[in-house]
Coordinates of C-alpha atoms in Angstrom, one line a residue:
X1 CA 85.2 73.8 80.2
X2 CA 87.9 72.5 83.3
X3 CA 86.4 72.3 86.5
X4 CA 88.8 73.0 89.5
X5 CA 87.2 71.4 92.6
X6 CA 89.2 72.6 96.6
X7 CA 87.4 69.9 98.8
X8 CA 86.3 71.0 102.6
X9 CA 89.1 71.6 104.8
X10 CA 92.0 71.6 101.9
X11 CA 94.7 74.1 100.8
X12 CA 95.8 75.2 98.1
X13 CA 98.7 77.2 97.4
X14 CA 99.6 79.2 94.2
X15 CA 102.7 81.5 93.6
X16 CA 102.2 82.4 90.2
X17 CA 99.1 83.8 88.3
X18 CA 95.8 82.4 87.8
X19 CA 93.3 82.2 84.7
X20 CA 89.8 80.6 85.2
X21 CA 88.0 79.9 82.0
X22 CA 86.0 77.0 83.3
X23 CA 84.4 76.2 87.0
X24 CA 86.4 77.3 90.1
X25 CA 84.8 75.4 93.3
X26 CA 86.2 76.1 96.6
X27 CA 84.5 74.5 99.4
X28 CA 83.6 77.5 102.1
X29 CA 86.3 75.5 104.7
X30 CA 89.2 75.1 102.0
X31 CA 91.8 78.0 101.7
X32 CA 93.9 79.6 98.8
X33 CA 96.7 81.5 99.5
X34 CA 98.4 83.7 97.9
X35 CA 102.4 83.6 97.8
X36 CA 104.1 85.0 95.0
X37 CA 107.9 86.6 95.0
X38 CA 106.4 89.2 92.8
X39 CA 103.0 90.7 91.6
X40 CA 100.1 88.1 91.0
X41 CA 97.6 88.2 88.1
X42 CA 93.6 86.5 88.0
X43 CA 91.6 86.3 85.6
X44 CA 88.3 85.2 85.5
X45 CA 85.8 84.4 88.5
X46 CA 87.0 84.0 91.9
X47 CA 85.1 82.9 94.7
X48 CA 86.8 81.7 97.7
X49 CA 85.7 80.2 100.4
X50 CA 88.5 81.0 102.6
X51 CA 91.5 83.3 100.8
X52 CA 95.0 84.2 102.9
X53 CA 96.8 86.9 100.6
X54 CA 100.8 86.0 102.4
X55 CA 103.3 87.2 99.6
X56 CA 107.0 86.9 100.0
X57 CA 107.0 90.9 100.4
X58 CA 104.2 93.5 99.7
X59 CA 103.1 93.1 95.9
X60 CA 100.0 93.3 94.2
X61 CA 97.4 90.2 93.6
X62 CA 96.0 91.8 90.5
X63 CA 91.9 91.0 90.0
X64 CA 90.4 93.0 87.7
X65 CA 87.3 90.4 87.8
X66 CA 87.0 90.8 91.6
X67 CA 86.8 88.3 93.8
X68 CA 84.2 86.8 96.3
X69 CA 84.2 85.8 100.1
X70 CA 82.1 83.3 101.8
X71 CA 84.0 82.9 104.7
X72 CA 87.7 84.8 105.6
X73 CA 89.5 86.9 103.7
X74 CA 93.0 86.5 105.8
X75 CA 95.3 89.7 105.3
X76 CA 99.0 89.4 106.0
X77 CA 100.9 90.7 103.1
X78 CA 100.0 91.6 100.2
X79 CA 97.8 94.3 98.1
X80 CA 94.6 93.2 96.3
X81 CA 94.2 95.8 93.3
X82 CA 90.4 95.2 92.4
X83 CA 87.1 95.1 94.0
X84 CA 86.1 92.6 96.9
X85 CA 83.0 91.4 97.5
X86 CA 82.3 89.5 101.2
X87 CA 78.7 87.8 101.4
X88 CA 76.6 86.9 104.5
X89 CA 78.8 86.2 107.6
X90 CA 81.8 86.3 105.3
X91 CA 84.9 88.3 107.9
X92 CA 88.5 90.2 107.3
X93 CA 91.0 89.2 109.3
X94 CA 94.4 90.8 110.2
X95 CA 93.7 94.0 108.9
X96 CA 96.4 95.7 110.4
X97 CA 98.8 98.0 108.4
X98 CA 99.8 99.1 105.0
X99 CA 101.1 96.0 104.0
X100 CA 98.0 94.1 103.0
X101 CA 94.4 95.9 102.1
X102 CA 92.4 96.1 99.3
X103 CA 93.0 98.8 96.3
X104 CA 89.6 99.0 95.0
X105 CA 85.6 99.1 96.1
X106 CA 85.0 96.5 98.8
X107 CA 81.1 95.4 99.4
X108 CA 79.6 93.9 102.6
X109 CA 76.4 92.0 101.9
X110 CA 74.1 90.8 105.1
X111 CA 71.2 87.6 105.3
X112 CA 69.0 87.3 107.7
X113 CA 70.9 88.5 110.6
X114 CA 72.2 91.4 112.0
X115 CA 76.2 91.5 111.7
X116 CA 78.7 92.8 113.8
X117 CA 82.2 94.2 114.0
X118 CA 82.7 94.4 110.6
X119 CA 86.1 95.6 109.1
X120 CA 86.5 97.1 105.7
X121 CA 90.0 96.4 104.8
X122 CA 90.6 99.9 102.1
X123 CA 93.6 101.3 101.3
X124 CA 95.1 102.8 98.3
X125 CA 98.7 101.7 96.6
X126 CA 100.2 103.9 93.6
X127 CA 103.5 103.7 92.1
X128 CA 105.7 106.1 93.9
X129 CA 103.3 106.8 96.8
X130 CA 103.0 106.2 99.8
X131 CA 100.4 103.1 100.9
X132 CA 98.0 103.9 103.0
X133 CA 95.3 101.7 104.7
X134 CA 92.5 103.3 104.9
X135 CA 90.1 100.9 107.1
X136 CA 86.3 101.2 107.9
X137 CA 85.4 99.4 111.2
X138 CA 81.6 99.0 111.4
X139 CA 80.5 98.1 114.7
X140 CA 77.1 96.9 113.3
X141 CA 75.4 96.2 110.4
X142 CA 71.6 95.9 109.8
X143 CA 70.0 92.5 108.4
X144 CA 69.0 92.3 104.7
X145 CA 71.7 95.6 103.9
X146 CA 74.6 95.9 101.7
X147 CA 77.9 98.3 102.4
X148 CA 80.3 99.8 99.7
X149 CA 83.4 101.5 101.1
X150 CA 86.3 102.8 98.1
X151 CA 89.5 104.5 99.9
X152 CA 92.1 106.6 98.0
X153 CA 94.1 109.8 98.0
X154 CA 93.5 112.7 96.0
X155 CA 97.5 113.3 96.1
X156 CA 98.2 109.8 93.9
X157 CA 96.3 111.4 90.9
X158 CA 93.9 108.8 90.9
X159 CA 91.4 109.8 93.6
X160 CA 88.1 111.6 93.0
X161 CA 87.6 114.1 91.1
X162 CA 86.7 118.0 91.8
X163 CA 83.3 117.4 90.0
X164 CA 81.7 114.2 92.3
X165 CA 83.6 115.9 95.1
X166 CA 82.4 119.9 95.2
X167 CA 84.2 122.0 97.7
X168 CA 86.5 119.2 98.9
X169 CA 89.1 121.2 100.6
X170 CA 87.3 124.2 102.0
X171 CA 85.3 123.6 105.2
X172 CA 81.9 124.9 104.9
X173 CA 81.1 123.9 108.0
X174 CA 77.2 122.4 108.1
X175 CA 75.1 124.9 110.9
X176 CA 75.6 122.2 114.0
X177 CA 78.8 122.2 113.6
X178 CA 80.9 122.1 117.5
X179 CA 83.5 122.5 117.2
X180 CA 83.9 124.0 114.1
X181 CA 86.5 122.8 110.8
X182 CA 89.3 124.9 110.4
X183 CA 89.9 123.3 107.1
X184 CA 89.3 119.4 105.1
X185 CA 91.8 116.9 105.1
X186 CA 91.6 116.1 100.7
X187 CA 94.4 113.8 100.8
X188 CA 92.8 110.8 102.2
X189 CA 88.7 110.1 102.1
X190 CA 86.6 107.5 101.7
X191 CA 83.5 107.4 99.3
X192 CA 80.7 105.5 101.3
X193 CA 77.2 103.9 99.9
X194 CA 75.2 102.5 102.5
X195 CA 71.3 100.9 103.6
X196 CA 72.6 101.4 107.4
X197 CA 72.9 103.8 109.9
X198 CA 76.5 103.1 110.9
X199 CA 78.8 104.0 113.7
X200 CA 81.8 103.5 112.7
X201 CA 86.3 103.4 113.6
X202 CA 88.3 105.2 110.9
X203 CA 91.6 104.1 110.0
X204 CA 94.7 105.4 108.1
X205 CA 98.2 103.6 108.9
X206 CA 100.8 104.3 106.3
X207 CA 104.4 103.4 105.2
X208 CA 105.2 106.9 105.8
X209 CA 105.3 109.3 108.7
X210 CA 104.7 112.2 107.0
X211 CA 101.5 110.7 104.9
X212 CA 99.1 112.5 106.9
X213 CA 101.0 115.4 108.4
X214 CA 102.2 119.1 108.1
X215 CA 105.9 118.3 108.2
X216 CA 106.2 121.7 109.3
X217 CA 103.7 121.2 112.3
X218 CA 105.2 121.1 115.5
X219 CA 102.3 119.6 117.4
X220 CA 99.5 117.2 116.2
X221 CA 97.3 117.1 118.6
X222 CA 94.7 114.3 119.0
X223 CA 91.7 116.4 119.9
X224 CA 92.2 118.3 117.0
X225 CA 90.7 115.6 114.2
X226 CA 87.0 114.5 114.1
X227 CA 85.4 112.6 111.4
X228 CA 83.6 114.7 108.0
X229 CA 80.5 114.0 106.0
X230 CA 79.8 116.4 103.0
X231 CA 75.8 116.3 103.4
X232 CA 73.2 118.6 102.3
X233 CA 76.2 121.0 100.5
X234 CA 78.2 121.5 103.5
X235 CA 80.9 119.3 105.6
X236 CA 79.3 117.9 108.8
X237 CA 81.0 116.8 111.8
X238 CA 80.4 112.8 112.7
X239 CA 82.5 113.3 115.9
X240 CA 85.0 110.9 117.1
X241 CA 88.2 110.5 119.6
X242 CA 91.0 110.2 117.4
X243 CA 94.4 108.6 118.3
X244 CA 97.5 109.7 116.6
X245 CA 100.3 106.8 116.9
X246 CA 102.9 104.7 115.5
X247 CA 105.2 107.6 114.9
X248 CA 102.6 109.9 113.2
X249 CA 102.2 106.6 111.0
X250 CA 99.0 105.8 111.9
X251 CA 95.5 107.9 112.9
X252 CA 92.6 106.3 114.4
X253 CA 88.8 107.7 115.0
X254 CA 86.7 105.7 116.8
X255 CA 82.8 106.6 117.2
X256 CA 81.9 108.5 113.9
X257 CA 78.2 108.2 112.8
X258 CA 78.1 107.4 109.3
X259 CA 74.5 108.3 107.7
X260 CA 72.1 105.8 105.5
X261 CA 72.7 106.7 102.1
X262 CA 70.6 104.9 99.4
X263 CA 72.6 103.3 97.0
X264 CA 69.5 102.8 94.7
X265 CA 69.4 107.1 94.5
X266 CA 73.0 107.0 93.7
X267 CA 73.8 109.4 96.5
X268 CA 77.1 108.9 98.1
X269 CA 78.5 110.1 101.2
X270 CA 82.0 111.5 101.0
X271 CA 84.0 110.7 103.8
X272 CA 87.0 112.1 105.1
X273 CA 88.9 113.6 107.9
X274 CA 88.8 117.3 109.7
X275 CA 90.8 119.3 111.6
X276 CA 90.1 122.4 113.9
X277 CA 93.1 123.5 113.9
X278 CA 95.5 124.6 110.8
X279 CA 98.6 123.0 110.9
X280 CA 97.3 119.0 111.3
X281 CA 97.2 118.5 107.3
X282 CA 99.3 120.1 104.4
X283 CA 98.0 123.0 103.7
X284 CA 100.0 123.2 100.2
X285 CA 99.6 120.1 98.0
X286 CA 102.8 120.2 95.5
X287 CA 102.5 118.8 92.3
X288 CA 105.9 119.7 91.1
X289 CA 109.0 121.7 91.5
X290 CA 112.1 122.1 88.7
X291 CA 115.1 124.5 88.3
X292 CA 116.4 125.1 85.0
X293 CA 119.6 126.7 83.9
X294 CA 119.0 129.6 81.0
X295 CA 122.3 131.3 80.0
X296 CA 123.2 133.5 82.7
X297 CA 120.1 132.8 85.0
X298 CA 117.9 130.0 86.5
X299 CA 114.0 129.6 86.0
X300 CA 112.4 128.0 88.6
X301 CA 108.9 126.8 88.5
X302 CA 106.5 124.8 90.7
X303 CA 103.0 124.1 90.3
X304 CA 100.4 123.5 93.5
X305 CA 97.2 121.4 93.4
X306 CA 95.5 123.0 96.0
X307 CA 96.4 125.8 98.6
X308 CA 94.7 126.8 101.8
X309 CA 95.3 130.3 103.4
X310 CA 98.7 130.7 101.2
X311 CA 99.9 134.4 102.0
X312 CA 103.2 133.9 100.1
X313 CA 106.0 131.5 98.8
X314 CA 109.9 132.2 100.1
X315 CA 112.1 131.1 97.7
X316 CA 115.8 130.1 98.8
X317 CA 119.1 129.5 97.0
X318 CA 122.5 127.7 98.4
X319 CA 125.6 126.5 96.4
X320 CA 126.3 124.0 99.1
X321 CA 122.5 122.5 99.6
X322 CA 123.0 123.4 102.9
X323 CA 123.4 126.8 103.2
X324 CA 120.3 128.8 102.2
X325 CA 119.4 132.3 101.7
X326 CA 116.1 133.7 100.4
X327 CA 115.8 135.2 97.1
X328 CA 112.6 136.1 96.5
X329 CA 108.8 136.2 98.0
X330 CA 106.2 135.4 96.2
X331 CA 102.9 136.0 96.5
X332 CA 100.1 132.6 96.7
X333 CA 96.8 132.7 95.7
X334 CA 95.3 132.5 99.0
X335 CA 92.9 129.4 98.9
X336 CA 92.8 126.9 96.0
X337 CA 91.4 123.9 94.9
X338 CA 92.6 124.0 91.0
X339 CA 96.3 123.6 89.8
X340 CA 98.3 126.8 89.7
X341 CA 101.6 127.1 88.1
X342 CA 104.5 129.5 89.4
X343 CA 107.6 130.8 87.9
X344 CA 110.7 132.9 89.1
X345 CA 113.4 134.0 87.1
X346 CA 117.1 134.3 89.2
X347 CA 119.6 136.4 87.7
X348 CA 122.0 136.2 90.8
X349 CA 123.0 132.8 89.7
X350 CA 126.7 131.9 90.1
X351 CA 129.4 129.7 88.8
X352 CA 129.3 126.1 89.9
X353 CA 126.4 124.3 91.6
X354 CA 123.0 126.3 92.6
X355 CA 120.2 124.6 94.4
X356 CA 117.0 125.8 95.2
X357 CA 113.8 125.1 97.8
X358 CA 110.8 126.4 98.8
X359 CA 110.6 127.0 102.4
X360 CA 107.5 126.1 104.5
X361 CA 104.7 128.3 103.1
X362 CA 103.2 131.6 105.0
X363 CA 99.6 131.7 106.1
X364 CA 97.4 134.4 106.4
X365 CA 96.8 134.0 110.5
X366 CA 99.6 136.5 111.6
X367 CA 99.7 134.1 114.6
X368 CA 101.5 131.1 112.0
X369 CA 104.2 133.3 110.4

């Protein structure tokens, strides 16, 4: 039954967690910012008027409640894990990088005017991942409308699954299609509900250079990625200039065309990146990879999530981890979007140390071996 009143123009600062059983009022000029040395939890309703999420290093502010904009949502560092609602002419600010976005659904609601420049600051963060922001710039939105935007990665385990997402990884290119998809990036997508027609700059910047990339790629080429909507059972192309940057860190597409989808007919649009060419995402996803010693002789198995043109598997075998010599070759199974386990017996084991690796996989195209 408390009341907590923030007057106009005030601040207030909290470093720990925060429970609201009663009335939270925070005047649409005050601020709250969040500062912790480690993970934040709140509970309870939040509506802000203005929020700065500014932790002491990149942590999560944990709201499984959500929380509520009226004004600016101010991200410097810091991860929000939770949904995030921003209401008529409510903004994001300093939407940047990895180190601040929001880990959940975030929903854009218009009045009476017509909105513009509107950044969706996604991302996803899991334990042992890499974070990725995965941004939605809209350069307009109509009056009256209301935008959801959810960001993750298929490769944390969390993701989407194969079931709301048919097809994910193989192109299917829609008729129109020019230039054509080579092949669908599954790592990184969006899932989009909209009342708009939107044109839109796409956004992935993560803490890791090789987030987005085949390591084994020797060229990543900026003409190569356009933006993807699965529509009408097939991947269309949206268009877009992409820019690859920040030491592969970072991809941006500007100018993709992002289709009205009724939210009311529960039809999402599945949004995502594609390539023309083969080497710009990995085109082996591996879940795991373990040696295990068995007497005389090693097993080795591994296990892939998905697989696209996968002629074969070299396996290699060193006693110094640095010099390798191939074993064995085995066969892949081509394409794949289900889990597939592998196993290889080694009999040549020898006393000592004996390490093992899977060299860069061999595609089908005779013109990538």
């Amino acid at each position: 039954g408390a009341t907590l009143t923030i007057p106009a123009s005030k601040t207030l600062n909290i470093a720990g967690n925060i429970t609201n059983n009663g009335t939270l009022t925070a005047n649409n000029s005050s601020t709250i910012v969040f500062k912790g040395n480690n993970d934040q939890i709140l509970s309870g309703t939040m509506i802000f008027g203005n929020v700065t999420f500014n932790q002491a290093g990149v942590h999560k502010i944990i709201a499984s409640s959500g929380i509520t904009v009226n004004n600016i949502a101010n991200f410097t560092k810091g991860i929000v894990v939770g949904d995030m609602t921003f209401y008529a002419g409510a903004t994001a600010s300093n939407v940047t990088d990895s180190a601040s976005f929001v880990d959940g659904k975030v929903t854009k609601r218009t009045g009476a005017s017509v909105e513009t420049d509107f950044i969706f600051p996604t991302g996803s963060a899991t334990d042992g991942q890499p974070k990725v922001l995965g941004s939605v710039l809209v350069a307009s939105l109509s009056a009256n409308s209301e935008t959801s935007i959810v960001f993750n990665q298929k490769s944390n385990g969390g993701g989407f699954s194969d079931s709301e997402m048919p097809q994910f990884w193989k192109p299917n290119n829609c008729d129109d299609n020019n230039p054509l998809f080579n092949h669908i990036s599954n790592f990184e997508f969006w899932k989009v509900n909209t009342t708009s027609n939107l044109t839109a700059t796409l956004k992935v910047s993560a803490d890791n250079q090789n987030a987005h990339f085949n390591t084994g790629a020797t060229t990543f080429d900026n003409d190569d990625i356009y933006g993807a909507i699965w529509q009408g059972g097939c991947w269309k192309n949206v268009g877009g200039s992409a820019v690859i940057s920040g030491d592969k860190k970072t991809i941006t597409i500007t100018n993709v065309t992002i289709p009205e989808v009724s939210i009311r007919a529960g039809e999402p649009s599945w949004l995502t990146m594609g390539s023309k060419e083969h080497e710009t995402w990995l085109p082996i996803e591996l879940v795991s990879f373990t040696a295990n010693c068995n007497g005389r002789s090693a097993l080795i198995e591994w296990t892939t999530a998905t697989e696209k043109n996968n002629d074969f598997f070299v396996l290699e075998r060193s006693h110094d981890a640095v010099n390798f010599k191939e074993i064995a070759r085995i066969a892949g199974a081509g394409n794949s979007i289900e889990p597939i386990s592998y196993a290889y017996t080694d009999f040549g084991v020898r006393n000592g140390d004996n390490y093992y690796r899977l060299i860069k996989p061999h595609d089908f195209d005779p013109r990538k071996k």
